[in-house]
Structure formats: structure tokens, C-alpha cells
mmCIF file of C-alpha atoms in Angstrom:
data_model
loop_
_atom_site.group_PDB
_atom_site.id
_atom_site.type_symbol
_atom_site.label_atom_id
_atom_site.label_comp_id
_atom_site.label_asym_id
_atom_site.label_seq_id
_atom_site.Cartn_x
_atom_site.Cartn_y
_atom_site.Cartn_z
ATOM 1 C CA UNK D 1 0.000 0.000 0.000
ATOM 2 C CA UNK D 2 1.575 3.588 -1.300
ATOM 3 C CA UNK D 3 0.904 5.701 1.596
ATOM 4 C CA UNK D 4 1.345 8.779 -0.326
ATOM 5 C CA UNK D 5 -1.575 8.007 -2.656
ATOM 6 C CA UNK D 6 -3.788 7.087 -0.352
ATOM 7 C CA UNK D 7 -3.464 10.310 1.821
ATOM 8 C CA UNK D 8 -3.389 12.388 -1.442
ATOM 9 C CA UNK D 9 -5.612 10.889 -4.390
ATOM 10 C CA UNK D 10 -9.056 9.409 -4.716
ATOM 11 C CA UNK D 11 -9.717 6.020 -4.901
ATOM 12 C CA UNK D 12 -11.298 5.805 -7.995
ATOM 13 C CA UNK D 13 -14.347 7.358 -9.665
ATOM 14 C CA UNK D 14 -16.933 5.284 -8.198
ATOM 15 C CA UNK D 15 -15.192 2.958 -6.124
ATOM 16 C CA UNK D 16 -15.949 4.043 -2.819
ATOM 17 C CA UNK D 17 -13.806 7.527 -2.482
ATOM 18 C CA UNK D 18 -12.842 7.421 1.012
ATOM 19 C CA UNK D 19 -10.746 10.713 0.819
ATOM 20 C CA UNK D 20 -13.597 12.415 -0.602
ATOM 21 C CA UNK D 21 -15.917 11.344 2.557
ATOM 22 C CA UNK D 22 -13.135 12.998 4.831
ATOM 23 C CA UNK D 23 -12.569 15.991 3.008
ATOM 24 C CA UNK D 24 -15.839 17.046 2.794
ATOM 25 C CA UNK D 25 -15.970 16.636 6.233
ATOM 26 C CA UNK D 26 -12.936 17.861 7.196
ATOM 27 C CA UNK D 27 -13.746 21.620 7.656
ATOM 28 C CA UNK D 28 -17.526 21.344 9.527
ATOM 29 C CA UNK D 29 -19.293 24.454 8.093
ATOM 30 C CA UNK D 30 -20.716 26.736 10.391
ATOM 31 C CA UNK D 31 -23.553 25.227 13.197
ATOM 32 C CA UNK D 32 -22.211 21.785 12.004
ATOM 33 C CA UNK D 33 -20.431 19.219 14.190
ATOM 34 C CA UNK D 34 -17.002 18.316 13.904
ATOM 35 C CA UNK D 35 -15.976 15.650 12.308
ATOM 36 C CA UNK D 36 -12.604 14.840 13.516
ATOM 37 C CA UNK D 37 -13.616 10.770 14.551
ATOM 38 C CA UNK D 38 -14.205 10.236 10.661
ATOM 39 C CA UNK D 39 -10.894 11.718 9.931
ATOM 40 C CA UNK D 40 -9.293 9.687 12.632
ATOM 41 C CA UNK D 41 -10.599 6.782 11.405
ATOM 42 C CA UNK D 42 -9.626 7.238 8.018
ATOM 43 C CA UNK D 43 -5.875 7.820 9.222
ATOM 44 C CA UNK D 44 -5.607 4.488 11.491
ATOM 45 C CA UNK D 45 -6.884 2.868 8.268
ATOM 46 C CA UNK D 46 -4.377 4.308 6.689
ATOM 47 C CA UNK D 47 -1.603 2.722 9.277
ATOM 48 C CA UNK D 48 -3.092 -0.249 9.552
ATOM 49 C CA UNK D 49 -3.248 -1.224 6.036
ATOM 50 C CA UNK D 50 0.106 0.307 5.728
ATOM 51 C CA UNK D 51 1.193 -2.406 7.854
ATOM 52 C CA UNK D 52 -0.227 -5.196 6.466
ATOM 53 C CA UNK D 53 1.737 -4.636 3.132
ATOM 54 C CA UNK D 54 4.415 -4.701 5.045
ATOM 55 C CA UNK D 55 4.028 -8.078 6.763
ATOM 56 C CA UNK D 56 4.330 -9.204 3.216
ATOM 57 C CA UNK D 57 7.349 -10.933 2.153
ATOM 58 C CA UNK D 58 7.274 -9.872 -1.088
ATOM 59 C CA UNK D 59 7.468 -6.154 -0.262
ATOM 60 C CA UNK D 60 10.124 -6.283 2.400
ATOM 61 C CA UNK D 61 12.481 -7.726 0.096
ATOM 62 C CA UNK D 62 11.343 -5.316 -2.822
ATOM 63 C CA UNK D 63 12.289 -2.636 -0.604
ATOM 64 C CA UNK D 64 15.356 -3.811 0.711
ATOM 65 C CA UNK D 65 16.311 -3.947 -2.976
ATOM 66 C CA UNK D 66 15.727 -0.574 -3.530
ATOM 67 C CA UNK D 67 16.949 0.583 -0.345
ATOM 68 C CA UNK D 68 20.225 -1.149 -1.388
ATOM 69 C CA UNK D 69 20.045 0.357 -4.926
ATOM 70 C CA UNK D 70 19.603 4.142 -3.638
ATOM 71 C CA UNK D 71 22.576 3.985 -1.454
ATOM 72 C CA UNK D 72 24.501 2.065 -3.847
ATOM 73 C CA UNK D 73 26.029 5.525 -5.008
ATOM 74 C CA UNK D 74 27.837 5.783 -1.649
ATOM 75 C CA UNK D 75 31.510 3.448 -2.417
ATOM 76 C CA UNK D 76 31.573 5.587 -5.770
ATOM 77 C CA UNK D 77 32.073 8.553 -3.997
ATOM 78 C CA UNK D 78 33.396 9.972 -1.113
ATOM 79 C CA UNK D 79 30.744 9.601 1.807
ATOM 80 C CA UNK D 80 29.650 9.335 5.146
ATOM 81 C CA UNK D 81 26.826 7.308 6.277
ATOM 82 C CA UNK D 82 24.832 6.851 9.520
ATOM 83 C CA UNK D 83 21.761 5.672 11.005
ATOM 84 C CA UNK D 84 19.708 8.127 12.970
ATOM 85 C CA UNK D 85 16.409 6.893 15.236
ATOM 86 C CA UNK D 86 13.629 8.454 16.206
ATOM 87 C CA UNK D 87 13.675 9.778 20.024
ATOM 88 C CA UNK D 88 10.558 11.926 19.752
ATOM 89 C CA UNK D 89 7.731 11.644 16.815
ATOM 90 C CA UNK D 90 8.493 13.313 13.452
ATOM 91 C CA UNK D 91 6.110 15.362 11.349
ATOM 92 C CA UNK D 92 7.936 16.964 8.288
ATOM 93 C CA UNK D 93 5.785 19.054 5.580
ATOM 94 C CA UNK D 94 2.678 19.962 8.177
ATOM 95 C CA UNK D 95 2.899 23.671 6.913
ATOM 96 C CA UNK D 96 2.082 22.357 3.096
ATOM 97 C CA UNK D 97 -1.377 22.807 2.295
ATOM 98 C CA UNK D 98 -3.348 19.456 2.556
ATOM 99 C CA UNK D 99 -7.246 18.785 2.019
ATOM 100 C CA UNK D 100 -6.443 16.565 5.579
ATOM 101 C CA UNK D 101 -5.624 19.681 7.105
ATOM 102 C CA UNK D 102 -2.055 18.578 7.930
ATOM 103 C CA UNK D 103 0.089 17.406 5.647
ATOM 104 C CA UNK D 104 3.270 14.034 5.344
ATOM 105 C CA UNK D 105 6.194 14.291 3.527
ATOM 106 C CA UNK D 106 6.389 10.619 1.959
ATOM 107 C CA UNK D 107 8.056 9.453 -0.940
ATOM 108 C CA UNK D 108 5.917 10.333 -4.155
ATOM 109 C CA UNK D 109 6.739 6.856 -5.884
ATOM 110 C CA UNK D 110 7.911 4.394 -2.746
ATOM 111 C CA UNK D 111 4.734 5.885 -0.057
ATOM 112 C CA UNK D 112 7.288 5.342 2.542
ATOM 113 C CA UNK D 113 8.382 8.580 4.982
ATOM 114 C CA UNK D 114 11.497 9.799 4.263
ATOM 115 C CA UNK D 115 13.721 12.972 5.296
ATOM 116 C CA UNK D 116 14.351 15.401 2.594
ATOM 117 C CA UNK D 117 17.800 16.250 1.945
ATOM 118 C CA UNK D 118 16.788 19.813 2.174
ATOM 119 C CA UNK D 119 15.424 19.668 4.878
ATOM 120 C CA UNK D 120 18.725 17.500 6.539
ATOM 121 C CA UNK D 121 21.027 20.780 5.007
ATOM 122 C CA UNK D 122 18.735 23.352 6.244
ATOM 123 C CA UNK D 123 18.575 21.883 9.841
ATOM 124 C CA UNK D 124 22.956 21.714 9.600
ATOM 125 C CA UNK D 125 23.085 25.484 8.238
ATOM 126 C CA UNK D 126 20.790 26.584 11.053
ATOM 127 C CA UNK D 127 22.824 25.003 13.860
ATOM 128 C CA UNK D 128 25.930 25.640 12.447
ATOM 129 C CA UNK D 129 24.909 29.569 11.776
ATOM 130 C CA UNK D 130 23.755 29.768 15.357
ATOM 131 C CA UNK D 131 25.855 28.059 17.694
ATOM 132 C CA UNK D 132 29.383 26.921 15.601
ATOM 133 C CA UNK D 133 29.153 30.323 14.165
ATOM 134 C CA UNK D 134 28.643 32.524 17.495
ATOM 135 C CA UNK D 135 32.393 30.614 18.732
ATOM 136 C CA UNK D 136 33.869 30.947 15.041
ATOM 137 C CA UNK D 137 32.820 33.418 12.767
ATOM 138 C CA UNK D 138 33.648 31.503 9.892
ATOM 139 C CA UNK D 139 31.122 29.337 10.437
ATOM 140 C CA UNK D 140 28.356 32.028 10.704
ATOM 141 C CA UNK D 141 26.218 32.330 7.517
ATOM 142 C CA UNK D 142 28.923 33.785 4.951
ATOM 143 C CA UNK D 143 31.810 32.490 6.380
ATOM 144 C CA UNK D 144 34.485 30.447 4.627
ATOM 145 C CA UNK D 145 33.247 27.319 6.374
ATOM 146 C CA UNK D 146 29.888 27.890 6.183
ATOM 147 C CA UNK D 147 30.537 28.283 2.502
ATOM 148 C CA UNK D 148 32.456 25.172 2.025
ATOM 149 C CA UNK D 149 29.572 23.250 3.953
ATOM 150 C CA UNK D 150 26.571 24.786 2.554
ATOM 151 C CA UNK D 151 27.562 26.840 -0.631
ATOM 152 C CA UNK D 152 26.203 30.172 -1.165
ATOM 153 C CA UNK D 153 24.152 32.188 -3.311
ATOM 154 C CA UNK D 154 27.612 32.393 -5.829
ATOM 155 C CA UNK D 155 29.070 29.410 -5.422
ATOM 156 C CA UNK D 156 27.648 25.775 -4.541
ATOM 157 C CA UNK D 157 29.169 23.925 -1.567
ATOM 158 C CA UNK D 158 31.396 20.651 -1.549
ATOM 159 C CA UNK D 159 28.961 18.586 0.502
ATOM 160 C CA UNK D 160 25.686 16.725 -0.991
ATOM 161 C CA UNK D 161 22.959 15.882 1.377
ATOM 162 C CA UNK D 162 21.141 13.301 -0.050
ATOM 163 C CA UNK D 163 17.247 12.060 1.145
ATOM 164 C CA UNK D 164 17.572 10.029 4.150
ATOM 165 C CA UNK D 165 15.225 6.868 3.310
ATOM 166 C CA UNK D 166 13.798 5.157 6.536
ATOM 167 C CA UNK D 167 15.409 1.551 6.355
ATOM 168 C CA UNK D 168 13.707 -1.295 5.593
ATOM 169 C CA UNK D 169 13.598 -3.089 9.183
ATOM 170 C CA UNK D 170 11.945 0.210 10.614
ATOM 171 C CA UNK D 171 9.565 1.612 7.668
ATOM 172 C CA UNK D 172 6.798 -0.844 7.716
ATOM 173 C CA UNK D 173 6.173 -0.110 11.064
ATOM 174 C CA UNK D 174 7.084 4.256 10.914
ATOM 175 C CA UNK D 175 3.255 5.596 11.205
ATOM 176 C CA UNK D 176 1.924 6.121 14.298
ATOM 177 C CA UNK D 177 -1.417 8.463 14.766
ATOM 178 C CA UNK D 178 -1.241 11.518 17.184
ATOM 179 C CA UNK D 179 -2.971 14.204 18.028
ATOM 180 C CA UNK D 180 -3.341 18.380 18.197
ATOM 181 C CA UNK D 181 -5.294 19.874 19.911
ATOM 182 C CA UNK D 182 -5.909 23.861 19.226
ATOM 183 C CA UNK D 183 -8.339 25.886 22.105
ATOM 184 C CA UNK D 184 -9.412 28.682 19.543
ATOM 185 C CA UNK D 185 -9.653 27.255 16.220
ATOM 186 C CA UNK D 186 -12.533 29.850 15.229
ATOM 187 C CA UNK D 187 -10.003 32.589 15.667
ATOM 188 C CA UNK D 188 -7.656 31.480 13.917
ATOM 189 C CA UNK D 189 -9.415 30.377 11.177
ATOM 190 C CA UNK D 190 -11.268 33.719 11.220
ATOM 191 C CA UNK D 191 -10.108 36.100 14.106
ATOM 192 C CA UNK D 192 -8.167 38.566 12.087
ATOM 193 C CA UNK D 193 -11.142 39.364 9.556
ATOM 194 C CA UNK D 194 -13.883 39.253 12.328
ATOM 195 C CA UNK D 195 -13.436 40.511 16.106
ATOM 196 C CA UNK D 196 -16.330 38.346 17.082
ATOM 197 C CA UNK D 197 -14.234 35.646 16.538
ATOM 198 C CA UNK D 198 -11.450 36.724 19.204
ATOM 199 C CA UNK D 199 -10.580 33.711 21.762
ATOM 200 C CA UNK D 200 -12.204 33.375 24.559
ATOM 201 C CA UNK D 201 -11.919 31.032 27.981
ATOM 202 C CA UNK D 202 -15.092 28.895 26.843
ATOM 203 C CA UNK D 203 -13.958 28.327 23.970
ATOM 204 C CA UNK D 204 -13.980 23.896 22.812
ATOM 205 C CA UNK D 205 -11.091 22.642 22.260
ATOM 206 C CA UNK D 206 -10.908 20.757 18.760
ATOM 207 C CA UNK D 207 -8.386 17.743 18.796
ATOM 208 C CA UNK D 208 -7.284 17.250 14.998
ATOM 209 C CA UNK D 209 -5.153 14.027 14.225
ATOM 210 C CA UNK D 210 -2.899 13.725 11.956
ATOM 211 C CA UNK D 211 0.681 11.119 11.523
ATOM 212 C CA UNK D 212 3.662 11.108 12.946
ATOM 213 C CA UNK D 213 6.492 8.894 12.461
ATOM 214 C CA UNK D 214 8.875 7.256 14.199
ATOM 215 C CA UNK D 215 11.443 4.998 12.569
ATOM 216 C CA UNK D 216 15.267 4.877 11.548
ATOM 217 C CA UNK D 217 17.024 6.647 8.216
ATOM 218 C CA UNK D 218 19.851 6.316 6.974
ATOM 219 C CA UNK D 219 22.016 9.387 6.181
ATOM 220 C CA UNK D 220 24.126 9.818 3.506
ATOM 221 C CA UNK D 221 26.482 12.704 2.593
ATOM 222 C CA UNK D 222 28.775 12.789 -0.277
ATOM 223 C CA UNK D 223 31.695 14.763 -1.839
ATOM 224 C CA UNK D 224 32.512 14.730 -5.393
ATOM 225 C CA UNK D 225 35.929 16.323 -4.554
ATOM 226 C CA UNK D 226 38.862 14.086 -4.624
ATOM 227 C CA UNK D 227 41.258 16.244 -2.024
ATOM 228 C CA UNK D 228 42.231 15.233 1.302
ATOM 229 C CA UNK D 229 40.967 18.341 2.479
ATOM 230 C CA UNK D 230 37.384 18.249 1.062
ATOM 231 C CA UNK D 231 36.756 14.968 2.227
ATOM 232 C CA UNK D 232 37.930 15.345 5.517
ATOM 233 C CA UNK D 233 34.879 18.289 5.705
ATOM 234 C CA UNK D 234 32.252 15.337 5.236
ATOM 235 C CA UNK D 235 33.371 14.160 8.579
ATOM 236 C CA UNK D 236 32.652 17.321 10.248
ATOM 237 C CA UNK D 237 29.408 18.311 7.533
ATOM 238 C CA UNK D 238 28.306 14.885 9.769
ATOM 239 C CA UNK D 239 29.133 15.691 12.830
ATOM 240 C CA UNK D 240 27.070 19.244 12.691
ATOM 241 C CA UNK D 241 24.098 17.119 11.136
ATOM 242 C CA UNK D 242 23.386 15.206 13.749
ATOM 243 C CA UNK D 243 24.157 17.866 16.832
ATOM 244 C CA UNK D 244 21.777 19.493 14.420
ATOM 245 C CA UNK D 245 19.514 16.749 14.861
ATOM 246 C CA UNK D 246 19.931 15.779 18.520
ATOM 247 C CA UNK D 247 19.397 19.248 20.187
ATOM 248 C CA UNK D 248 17.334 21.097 17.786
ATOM 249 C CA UNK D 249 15.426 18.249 15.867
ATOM 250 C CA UNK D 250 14.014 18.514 12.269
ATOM 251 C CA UNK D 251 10.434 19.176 10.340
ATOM 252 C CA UNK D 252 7.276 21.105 12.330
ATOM 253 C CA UNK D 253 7.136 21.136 16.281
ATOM 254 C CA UNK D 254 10.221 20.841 17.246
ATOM 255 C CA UNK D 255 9.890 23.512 19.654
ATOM 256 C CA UNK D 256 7.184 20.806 21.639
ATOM 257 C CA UNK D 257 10.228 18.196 21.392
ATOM 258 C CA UNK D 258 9.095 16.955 18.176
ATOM 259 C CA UNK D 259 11.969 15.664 15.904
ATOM 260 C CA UNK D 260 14.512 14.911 17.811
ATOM 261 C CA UNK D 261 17.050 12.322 16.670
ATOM 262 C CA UNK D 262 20.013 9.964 17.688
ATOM 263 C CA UNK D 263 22.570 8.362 15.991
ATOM 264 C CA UNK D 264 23.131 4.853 15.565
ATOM 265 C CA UNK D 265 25.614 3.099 13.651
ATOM 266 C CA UNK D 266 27.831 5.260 11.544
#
């Protein structure tokens, strides 16, 4: 089962559109109840028949292939690798519009959750701006070092972040479903076009479900450079990546302890 289509696509015309059911429900209109135990139940269908594909034998070792393929690039270039596990639940991509109201960053083709290399380099350039670079100002945003890790709007850097694909003994079993719950939803939804709508201490809390994940990736980081001295900066492009990772976490939350990772085996 592609979990990426079925949180993002129909299931047919005329075959019983589950998505459709939720999204129409998934914004009550006004004087209307909300709706939130159909969307919840949608979701832990979602999991659960997420996990059945992956009790299949078949699938496990179709993914393992591909798994192998993708990081097959690694001994032709210079590159460090390492596992990094969930400590706290991860939720990448909530901020992109979704008809669910929250949104999943999973792989378009493979359905599985995966962490965007993007998003790997962006969480290494913050924590290297803010806390390498406020010791050493070459590794503030600008800086040689910075540069050389992270490139700059004239020149590209040395290091390659590549997606970090969950591995295959930990991604048929990555979904979980959790929960938030905002106290004023009618203000924000419509506070700042109507004062009526300003919070207030009787106001219902709404709990809205969505998925989290929690599973291991494996991170991969390459140089195309052949120097000593390039290469050597993979080992400490990795090291920032997962401080980065560890004490500031990655994707939406993070400031509720969402996202936070450790390393494994490197």
C-alpha cells in the first residue's frame, strides 16, 4: 500500500472515495459538528493497512532492494553514512497545504516517509549559523566554512545531502497516529477578519489528528571532490548534522520536542 496516494488521491471514480468522505468533512461548516472521529478513522486505516503490506514478504524484500540500490552511489564517492532513530515523533511538511488539514512528507513513488535532503542541510546550516558560528565566525552564515559546507548564493558547496530513506527493518512499522489539539480554532481560522471571533476562555477545544512517524534513516552525505581536504569536511558536515539533529530536531514542532534524533551506527 503507497501511503502517499492514499493520503493524497481518490480512490477511484466510483469505487468508494474514502478521501472524498473525509474531506468534505474535514472543515464542519458553520452550526455543524465536527468531524474529527471520521478523519481519525480514516488515518488508522491508513496505518493499519500500511502495515499489512508490510508483513508481506514480497514487499520487504522489494524494498530492501531498492533501499540497497539508492545507497549504492555511496563506495563511488566519497561519503559518510549513519543511522539516525527516532527519540521523539516526526512530522515533516505539516505547513504544506493538505485537504487533511495537515500534511506528510512521503516518498511520491515508494509511499514510505522519508527525510528530505533539504530539509537535513537546512537543519545543519541553522545550527551551524547559530551556535558553531557565534564561537567561530567563519562558520556564521557567509563564512568560509559555512561556505564550504553549505555553498552560497555564488558558489555551490562541496557537501551533498542526499534524502535520508527510513530503512527497511523500521519503515513498515514508521506511522503512528497523534494528536493536536488547538483551544481557539474559530479565531484562527477567522479572528483577524472578524473581532467576534477573538478567543475566549469557553472556547472547545478541537483535537485534529494527523501522523507522525517514528522509525530509523539512513544518512548519507557525499563529496565529489577528490582532495584530502574536502573529504575530511564530510566528517565534520556529519558531525554538525546530527548535533543538528539531537538538540534542535528537524520538520514542524520541534519547539514541543518533536523531531529529535540519535545516531546509531555510523
Amino acid at each position: 500500500m503507497n501511503a502517499y496516494l492514499g493520503l493524497t488521491k481518490l480512490e477511484g471514480a466510483g469505487k468508494t472515495p474514502a478521501l472524498l468522505a473525509v474531506i468534505k468533512s474535514a472543515v464542519p461548516l458553520e452550526g455543524e459538528a465536527d468531524s474529527s472521529p471520521d478523519r481519525s478513522g480514516f488515518l488508522e486505516k491508513v496505518i493499519r493497512e500500511y502495515r499489512n503490506s508490510w508483513k508481506e514478504e514480497q514487499h520487504r524484500a522489494w524494498y530492501s532492494h531498492i533501499f540497497k540500490q539508492y545507497y549504492s552511489i555511496g563506495p563511488l564517492l566519497a561519503a559518510e553514512q549513519c543511522t539516525v532513530k527516532s527519540v521523539s515523533p516526526l512530522v515533516i511538511g505539516h505547513g504544506v497545504f493538505s485537504v487533511l488539514e495537515t500534511h506528510l512528507t512521503l516518498h511520491p513513488v515508494y509511499g514510505m516517509p522519508y527525510l528530505p535532503g533539504t530539509a537535513l542541510k537546512g537543519a545543519a546550516a541553522h545550527y551551524c549559523h547559530r551556535y558553531l558560528g557565534g564561537e567561530d565566525p567563519d562558520f556564521r552564515e557567509g563564512g568560509s566554512a559555512y561556505r564550504l559546507l553549505f555553498g552560497s548564493g555564488q558558489q555551490a558547496g562541496c557537501i551533498t545531502y542526499h534524502d535520508a530513506w527510513a530503512t527497511p527493518d523500521s519503515a513498515g512499522q514508521a506511522f503512528r497516529l497523534d494528536v493536536l489539539t488547538p483551544h481557539h480554532q474559530r479565531y484562527h481560522q477567522m479572528g483577524q477578519l472578524d473581532p467576534a471571533y477573538a478567543p475566549r476562555d469557553d472556547d472547545d477545544p478541537v483535537p485534529i489528528p494527523f501522523i507522525a512517524v517514528s522509525a530509523a534513516f539512513q544518512v548519507m552525505l557525499t563529496s565529489e571532490a577528490n582532495a584530502d581536504a574536502d573529504n575530511e569536511w564530510l566528517g565534520i558536515a556529519a558531525d554538525i548534522l546530527l548535533q543538528a539533529l539531537a538538540q534542535e530536531g528537524i520538520g514542524a514542532k520541534t519547539r514541543a520536542g518533536y523531531g529529535r534524533m540519535k545516531a546509531g551506527i555510523r
